[in-house]
mmCIF file of C-alpha atoms and ligand atoms in Angstrom:
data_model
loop_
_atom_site.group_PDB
_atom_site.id
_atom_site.type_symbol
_atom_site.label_atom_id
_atom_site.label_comp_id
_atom_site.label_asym_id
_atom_site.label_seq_id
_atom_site.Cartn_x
_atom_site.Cartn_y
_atom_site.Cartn_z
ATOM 1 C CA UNK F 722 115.145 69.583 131.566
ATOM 2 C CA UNK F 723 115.184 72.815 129.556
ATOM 3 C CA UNK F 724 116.852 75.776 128.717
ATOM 4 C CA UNK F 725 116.582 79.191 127.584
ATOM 5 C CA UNK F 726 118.410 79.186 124.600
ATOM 6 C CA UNK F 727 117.545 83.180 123.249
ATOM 7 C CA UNK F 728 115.336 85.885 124.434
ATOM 8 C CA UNK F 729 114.541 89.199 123.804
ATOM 9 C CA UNK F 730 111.337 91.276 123.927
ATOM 10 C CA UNK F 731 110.151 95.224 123.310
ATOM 11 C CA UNK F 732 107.435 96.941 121.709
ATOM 12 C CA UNK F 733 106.608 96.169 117.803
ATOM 13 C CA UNK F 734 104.942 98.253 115.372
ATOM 14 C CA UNK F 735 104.788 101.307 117.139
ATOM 15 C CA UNK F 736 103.529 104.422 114.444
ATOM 16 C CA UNK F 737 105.343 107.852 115.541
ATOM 17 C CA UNK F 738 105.160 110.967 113.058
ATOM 18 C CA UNK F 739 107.183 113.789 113.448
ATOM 19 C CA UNK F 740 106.638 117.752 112.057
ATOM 20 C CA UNK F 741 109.530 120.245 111.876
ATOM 21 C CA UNK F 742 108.378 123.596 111.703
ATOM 22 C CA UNK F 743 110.932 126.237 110.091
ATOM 23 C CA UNK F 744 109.535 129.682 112.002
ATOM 24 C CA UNK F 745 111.556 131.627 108.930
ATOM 25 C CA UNK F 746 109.579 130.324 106.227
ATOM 26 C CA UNK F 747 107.060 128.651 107.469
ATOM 27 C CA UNK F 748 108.056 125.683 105.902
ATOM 28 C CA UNK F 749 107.093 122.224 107.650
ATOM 29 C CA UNK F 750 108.735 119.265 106.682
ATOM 30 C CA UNK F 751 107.874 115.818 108.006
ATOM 31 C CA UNK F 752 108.752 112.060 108.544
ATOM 32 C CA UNK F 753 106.204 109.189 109.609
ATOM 33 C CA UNK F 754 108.223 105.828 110.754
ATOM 34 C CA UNK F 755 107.153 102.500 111.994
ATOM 35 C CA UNK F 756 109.567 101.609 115.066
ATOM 36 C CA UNK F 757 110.710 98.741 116.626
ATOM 37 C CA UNK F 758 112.543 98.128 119.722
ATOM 38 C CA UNK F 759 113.718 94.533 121.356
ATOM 39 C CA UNK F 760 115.909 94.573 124.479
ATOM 40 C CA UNK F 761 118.495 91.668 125.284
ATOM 41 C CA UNK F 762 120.402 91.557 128.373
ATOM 42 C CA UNK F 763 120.145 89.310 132.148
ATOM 43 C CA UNK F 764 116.539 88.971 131.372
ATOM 44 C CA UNK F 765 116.131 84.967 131.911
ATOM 45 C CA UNK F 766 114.985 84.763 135.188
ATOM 46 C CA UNK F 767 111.772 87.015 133.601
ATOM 47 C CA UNK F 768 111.217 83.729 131.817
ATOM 48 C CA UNK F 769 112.161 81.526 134.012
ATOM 49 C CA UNK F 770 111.099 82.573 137.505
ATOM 50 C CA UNK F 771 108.481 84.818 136.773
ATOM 51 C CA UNK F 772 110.928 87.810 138.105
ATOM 52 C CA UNK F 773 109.440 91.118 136.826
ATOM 53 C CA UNK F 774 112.212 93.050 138.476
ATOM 54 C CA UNK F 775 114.627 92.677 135.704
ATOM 55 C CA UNK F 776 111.577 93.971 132.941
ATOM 56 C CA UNK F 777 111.498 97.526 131.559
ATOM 57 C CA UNK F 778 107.834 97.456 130.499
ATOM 58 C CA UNK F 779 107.326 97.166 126.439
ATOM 59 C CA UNK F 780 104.785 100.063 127.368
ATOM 60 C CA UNK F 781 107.615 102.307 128.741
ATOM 61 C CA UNK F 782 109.813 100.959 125.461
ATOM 62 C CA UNK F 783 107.143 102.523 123.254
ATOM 63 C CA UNK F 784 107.288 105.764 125.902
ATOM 64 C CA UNK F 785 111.063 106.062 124.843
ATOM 65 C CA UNK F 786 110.520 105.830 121.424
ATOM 66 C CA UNK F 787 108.450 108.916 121.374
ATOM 67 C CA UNK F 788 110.659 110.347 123.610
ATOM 68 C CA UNK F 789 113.651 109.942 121.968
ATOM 69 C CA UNK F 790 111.484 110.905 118.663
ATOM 70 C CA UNK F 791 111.203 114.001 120.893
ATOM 71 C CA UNK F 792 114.998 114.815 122.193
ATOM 72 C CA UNK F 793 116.850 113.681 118.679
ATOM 73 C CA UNK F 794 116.233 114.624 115.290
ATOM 74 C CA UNK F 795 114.423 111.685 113.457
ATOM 75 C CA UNK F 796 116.372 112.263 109.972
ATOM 76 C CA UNK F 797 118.150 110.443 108.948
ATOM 77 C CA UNK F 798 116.905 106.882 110.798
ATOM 78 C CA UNK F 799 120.439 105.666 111.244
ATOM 79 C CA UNK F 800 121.226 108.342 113.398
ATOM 80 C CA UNK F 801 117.704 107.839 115.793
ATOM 81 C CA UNK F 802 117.989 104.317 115.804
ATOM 82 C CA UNK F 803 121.195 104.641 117.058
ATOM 83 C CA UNK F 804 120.505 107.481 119.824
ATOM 84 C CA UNK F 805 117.807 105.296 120.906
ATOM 85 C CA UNK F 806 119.041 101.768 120.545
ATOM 86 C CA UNK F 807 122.188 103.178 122.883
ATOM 87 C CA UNK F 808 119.648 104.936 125.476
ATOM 88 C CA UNK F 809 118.683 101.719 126.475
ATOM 89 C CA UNK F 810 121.900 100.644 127.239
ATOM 90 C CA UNK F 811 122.842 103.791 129.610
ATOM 91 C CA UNK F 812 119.898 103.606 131.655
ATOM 92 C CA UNK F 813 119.628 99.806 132.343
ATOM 93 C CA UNK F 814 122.885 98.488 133.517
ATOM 94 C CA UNK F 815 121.509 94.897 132.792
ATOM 95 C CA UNK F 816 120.750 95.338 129.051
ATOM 96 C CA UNK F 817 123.380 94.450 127.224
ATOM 97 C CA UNK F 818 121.905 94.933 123.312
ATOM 98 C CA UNK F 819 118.688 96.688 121.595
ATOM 99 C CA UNK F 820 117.406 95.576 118.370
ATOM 100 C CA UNK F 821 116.185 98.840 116.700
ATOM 101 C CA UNK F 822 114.191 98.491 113.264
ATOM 102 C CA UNK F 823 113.097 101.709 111.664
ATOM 103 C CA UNK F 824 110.457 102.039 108.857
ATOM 104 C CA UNK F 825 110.063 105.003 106.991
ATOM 105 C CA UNK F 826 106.980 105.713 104.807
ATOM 106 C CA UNK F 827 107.077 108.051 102.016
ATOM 107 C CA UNK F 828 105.561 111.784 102.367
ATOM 108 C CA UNK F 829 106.545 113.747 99.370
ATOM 109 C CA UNK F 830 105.848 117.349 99.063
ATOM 110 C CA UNK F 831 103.291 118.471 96.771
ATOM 111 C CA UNK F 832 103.841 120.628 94.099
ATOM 112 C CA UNK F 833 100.721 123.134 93.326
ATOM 113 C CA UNK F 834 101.165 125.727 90.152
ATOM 114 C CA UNK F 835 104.771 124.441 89.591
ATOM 115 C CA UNK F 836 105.769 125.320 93.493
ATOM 116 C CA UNK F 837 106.689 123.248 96.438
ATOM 117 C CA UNK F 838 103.882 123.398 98.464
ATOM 118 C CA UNK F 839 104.979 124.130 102.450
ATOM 119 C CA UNK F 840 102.869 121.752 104.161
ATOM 120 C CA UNK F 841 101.085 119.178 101.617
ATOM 121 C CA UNK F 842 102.727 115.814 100.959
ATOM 122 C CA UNK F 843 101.676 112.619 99.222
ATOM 123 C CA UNK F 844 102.499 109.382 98.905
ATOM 124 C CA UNK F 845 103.916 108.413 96.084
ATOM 125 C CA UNK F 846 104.871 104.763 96.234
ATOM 126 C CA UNK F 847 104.754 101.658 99.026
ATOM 127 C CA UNK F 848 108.440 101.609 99.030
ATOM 128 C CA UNK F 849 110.415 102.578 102.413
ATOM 129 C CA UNK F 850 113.472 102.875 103.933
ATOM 130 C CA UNK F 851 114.776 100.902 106.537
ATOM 131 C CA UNK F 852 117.221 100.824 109.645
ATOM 132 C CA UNK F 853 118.450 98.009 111.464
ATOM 133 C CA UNK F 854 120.616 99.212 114.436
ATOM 134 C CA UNK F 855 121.812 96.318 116.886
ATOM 135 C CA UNK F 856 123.825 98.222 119.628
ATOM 136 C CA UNK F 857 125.502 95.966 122.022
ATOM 137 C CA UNK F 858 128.038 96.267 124.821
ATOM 138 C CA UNK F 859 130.098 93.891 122.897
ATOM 139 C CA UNK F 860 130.370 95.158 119.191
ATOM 140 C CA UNK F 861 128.733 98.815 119.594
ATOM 141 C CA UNK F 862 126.600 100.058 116.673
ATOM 142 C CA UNK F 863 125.526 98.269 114.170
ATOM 143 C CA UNK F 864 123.883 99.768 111.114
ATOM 144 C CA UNK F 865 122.058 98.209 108.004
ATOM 145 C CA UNK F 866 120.416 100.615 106.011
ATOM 146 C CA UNK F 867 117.469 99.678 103.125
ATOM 147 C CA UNK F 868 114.960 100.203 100.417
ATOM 148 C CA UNK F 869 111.912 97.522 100.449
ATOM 149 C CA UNK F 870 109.009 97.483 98.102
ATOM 150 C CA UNK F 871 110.381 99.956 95.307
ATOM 151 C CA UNK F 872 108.270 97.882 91.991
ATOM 152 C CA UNK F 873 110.026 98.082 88.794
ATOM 153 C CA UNK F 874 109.310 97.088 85.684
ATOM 154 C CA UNK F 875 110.723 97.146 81.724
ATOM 155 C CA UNK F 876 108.847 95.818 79.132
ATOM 156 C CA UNK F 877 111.943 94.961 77.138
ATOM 157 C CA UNK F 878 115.798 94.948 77.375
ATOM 158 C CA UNK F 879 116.235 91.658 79.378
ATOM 159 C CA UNK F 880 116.936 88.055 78.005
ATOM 160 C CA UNK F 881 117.362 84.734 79.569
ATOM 161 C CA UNK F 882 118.967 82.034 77.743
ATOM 162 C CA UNK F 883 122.076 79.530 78.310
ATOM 163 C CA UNK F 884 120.420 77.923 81.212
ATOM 164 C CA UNK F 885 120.352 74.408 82.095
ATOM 165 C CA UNK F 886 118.478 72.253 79.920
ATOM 166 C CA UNK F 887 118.199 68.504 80.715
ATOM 167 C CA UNK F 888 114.906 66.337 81.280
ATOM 168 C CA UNK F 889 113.582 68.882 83.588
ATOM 169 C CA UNK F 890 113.128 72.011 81.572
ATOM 170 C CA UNK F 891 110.192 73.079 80.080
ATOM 171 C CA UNK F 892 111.381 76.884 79.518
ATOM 172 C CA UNK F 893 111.995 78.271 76.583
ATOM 173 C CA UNK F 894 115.414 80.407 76.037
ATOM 174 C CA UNK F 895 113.984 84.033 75.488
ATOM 175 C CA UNK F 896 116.039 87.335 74.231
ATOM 176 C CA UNK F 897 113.321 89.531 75.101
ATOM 177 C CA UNK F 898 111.345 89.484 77.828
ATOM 178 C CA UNK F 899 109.684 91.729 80.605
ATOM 179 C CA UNK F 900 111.197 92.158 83.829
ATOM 180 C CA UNK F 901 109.745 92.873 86.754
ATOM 181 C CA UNK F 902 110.385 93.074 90.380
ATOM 182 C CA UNK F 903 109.880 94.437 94.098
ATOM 183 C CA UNK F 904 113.559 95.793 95.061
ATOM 184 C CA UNK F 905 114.533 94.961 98.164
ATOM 185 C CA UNK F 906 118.590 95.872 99.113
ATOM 186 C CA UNK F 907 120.591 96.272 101.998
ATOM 187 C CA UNK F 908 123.917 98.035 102.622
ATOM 188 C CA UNK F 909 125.338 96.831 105.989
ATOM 189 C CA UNK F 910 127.666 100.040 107.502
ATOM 190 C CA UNK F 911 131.432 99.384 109.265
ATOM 191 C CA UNK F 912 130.575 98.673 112.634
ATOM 192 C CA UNK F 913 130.514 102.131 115.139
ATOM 193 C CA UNK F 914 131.892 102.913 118.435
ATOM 194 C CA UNK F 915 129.735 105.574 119.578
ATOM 195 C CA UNK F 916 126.392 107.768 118.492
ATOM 196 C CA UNK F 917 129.221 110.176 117.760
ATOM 197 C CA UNK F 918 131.040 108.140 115.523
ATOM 198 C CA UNK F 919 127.631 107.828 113.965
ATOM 199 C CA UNK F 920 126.901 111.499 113.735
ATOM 200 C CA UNK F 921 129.534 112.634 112.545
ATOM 201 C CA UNK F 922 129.740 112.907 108.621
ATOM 202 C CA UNK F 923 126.053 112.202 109.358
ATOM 203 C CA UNK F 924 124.881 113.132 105.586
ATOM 204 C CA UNK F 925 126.886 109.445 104.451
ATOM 205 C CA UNK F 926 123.387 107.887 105.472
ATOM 206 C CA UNK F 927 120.990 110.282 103.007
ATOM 207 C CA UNK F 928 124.042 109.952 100.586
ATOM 208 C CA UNK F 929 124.012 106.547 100.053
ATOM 209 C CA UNK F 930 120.017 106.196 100.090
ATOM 210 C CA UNK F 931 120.174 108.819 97.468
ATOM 211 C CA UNK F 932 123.179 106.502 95.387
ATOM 212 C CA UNK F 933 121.302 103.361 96.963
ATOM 213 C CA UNK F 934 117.877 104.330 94.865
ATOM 214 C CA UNK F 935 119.583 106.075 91.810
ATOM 215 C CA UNK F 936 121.912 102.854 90.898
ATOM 216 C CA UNK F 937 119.134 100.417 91.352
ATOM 217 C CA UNK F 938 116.783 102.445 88.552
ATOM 218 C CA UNK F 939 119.222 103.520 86.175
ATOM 219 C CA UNK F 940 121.197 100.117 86.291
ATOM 220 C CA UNK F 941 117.628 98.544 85.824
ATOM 221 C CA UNK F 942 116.681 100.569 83.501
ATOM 222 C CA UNK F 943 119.930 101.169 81.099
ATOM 223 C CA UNK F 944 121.254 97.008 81.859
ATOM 224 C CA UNK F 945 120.877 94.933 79.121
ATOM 225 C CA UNK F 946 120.456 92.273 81.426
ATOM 226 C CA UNK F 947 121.059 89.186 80.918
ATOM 227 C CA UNK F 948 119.275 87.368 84.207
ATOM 228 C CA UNK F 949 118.534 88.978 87.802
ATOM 229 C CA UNK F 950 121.607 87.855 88.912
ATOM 230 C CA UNK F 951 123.518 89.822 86.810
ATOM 231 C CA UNK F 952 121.845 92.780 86.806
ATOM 232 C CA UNK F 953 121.326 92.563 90.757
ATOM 233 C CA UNK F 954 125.468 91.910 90.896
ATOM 234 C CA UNK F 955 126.368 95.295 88.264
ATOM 235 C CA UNK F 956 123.595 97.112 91.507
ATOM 236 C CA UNK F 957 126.096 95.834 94.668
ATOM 237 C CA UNK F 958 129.286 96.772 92.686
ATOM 238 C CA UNK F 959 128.327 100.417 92.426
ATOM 239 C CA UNK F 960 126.973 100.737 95.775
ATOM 240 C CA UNK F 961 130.088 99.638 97.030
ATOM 241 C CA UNK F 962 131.666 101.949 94.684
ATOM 242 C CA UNK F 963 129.538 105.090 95.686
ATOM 243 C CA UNK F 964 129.267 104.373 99.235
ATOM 244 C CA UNK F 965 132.773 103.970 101.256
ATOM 245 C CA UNK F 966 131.536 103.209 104.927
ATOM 246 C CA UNK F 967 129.360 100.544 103.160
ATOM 247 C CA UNK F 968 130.956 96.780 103.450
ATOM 248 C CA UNK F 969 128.465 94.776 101.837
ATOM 249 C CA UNK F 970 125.927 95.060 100.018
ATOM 250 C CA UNK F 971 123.006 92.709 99.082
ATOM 251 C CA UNK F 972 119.507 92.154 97.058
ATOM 252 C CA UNK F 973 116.871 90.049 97.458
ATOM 253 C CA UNK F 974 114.850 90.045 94.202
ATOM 254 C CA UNK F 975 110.979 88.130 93.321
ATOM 255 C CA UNK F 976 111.166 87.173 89.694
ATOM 256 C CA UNK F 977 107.483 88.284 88.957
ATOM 257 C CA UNK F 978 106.920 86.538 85.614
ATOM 258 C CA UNK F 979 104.614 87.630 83.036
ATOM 259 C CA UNK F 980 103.491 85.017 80.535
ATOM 260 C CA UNK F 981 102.731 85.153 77.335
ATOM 261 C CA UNK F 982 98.885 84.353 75.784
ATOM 262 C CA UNK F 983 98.529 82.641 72.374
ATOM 263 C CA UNK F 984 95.098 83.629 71.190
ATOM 264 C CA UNK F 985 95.771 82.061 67.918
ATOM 265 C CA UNK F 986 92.080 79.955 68.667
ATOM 266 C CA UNK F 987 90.393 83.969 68.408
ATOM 267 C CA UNK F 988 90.383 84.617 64.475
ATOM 268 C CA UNK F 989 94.006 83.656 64.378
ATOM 269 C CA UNK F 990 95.454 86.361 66.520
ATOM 270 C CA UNK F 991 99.009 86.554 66.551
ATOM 271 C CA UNK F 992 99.946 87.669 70.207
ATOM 272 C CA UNK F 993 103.152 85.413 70.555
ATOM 273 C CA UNK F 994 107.105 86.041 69.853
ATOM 274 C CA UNK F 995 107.579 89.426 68.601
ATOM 275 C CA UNK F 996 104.086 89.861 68.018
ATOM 276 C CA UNK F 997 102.854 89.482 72.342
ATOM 277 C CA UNK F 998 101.233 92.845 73.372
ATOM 278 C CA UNK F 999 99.169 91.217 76.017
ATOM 279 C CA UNK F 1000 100.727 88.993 78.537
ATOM 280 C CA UNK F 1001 99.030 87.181 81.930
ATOM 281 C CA UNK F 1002 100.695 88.795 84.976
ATOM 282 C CA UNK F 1003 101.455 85.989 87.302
ATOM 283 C CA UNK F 1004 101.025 86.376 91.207
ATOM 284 C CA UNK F 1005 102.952 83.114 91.334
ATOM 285 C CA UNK F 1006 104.687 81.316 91.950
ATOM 286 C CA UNK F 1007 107.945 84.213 91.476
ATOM 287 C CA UNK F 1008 111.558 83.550 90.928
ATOM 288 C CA UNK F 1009 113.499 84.698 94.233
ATOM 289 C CA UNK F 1010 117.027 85.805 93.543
ATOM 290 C CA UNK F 1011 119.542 87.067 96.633
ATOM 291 C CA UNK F 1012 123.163 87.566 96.872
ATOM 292 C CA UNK F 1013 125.478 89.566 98.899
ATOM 293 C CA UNK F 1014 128.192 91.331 97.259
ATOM 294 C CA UNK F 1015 131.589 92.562 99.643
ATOM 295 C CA UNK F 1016 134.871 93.934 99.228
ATOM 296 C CA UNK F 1017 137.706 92.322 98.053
HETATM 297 O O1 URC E 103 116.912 85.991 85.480
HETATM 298 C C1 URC E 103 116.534 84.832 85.699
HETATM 299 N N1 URC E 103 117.245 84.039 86.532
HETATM 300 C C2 URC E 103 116.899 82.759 86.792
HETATM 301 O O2 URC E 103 117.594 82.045 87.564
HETATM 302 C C3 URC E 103 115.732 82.259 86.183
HETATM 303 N N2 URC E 103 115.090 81.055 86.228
HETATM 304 C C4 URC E 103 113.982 81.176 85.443
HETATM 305 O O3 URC E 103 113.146 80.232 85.252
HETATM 306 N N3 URC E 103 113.920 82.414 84.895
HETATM 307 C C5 URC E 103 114.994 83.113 85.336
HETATM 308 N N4 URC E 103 115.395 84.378 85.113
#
């Protein structure tokens, strides 16, 4: 015999870009997202019985996201996921949650003879920012908010020594060394009754991106760190500090090593120690580092 033990389907991947037009100025402004949506609910019997009556088609899904894309403004992403995760739930009496994920890819205005151009945007890095909305019957809205793929780099101000060292170790204790990674942290919001609840003090959301971003390069940058997990711990603490609807925050952190190259064997080079100017980026494999950091 079998069971279902967990379902839940929607539409994946779906690209939607969205223009605001100010009729003033002339000014457009605009936001391209990658959206997901998976519904929950009495859906079994869709797997089970090969009942199509409980489905909502994932081609409608995708219909509501641009239709909700549409209706609602799309800035900031907590605030569509949530309109949209909670549509779902007041039009289909037997959907009980929907599993928003919002990607948002960088446009940045272009700036041509020292002046923001109205309509010209680039991109100017892979890094985005991220919603997760689950809204349920049960638990209402629930909000994680993130930046993935910001690449960061210093070339000095990091050590790593007073590790472990027993039959196992071949690495050597280092108090200078380049640091690199591909920042990827999450802030998970208080839980929220209502898209109301959400909205209002709506500018919370930009505000903690904003802190989110700043705090990860300046503590990066200024940290005299002494291993990712360190540095990655001084990050959560001033989130939390900077962001008060935020309960916990977390990073998950690649390692991406660069090693040293003796070319001692090329007319006695000396290219190790103080004197390395060109290292071996490694693809990997990369230390991962992760924690979670909450309130006390
Ligand atoms: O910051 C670091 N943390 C580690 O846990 C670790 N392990 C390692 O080999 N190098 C590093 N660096």
């Amino acid at each position: 015999m079998a069971r279902l033990a967990s379902a839940r389907y929607g539409k994946d991947n779906v690209r939607v870009y969205k223009v605001h037009k100010d009729q003033t100025t002339g000014v457009q402004t605009v936001t391209e997202m990658t959206v997901s949506c998976l519904l929950e609910g009495q859906i079994e019997t869709s797997y089970t019985e090969a009942d199509n009556s409980v489905v909502v088609a994932t081609d409608s899904i995708k219909n509501t996201i641009y239709i909700k894309a549409k209706e609602h403004p799309v800035n900031p992403p907590e605030l569509y996921a949530s309109h949209l995760g909670q549509h779902f739930l007041d039009k289909y009496p037997h959907i009980s949650v929907a599993n928003i994920k919002v990607i948002v890819h960088r446009w940045t205005r272009i700036t041509v003879d020292g002046q923001p151009h109205p309509h010209s945007f680039y991109r100017d890095g892979n890094e985005t920012r991220n919603v997760e909305a689950r809204v349920s019957r049960e638990k209402g809205i629930e909000l994680k908010s993130a930046i993935q793929g910001l690449s960061v780099l210093k070339s000095t101000g990091s050590a790593f020594h007073g590790f472990v060292r027993d039959e196992y170790t071949t690495l050597g204790e280092t108090w200078d060394r380049i640091l690199s990674t591909d920042v990827d942290a999450t802030w998970t919001w208080k839980t929220y009754a209502t898209v109301a609840e959400v909205e209002q003090g709506v500018s919370r959301f930009d505000e903690a991106f904003d802190a989110a971003r700043t705090i990860t390069l300046e503590t990066f940058s200024l940290d005299e760190s002494a291993s990712v997990q360190n540095t990655m711990y001084k990050m959560c603490e001033e989130i939390l500090e900077k962001a008060p609807g935020v309960e916990l925050v977390g990073y998950s952190l690649p390692n991406k090593h660069y090693f040293e190259v003796d070319l001692s064997w090329h007319k006695g080079y000396k290219n190790t120690g103080k004197d390395a100017e060109v290292y071996a980026p490694q693809s990997g494999p990369n230390g991962l580092i992760k924690c979670e950091v909450a309130r006390s």
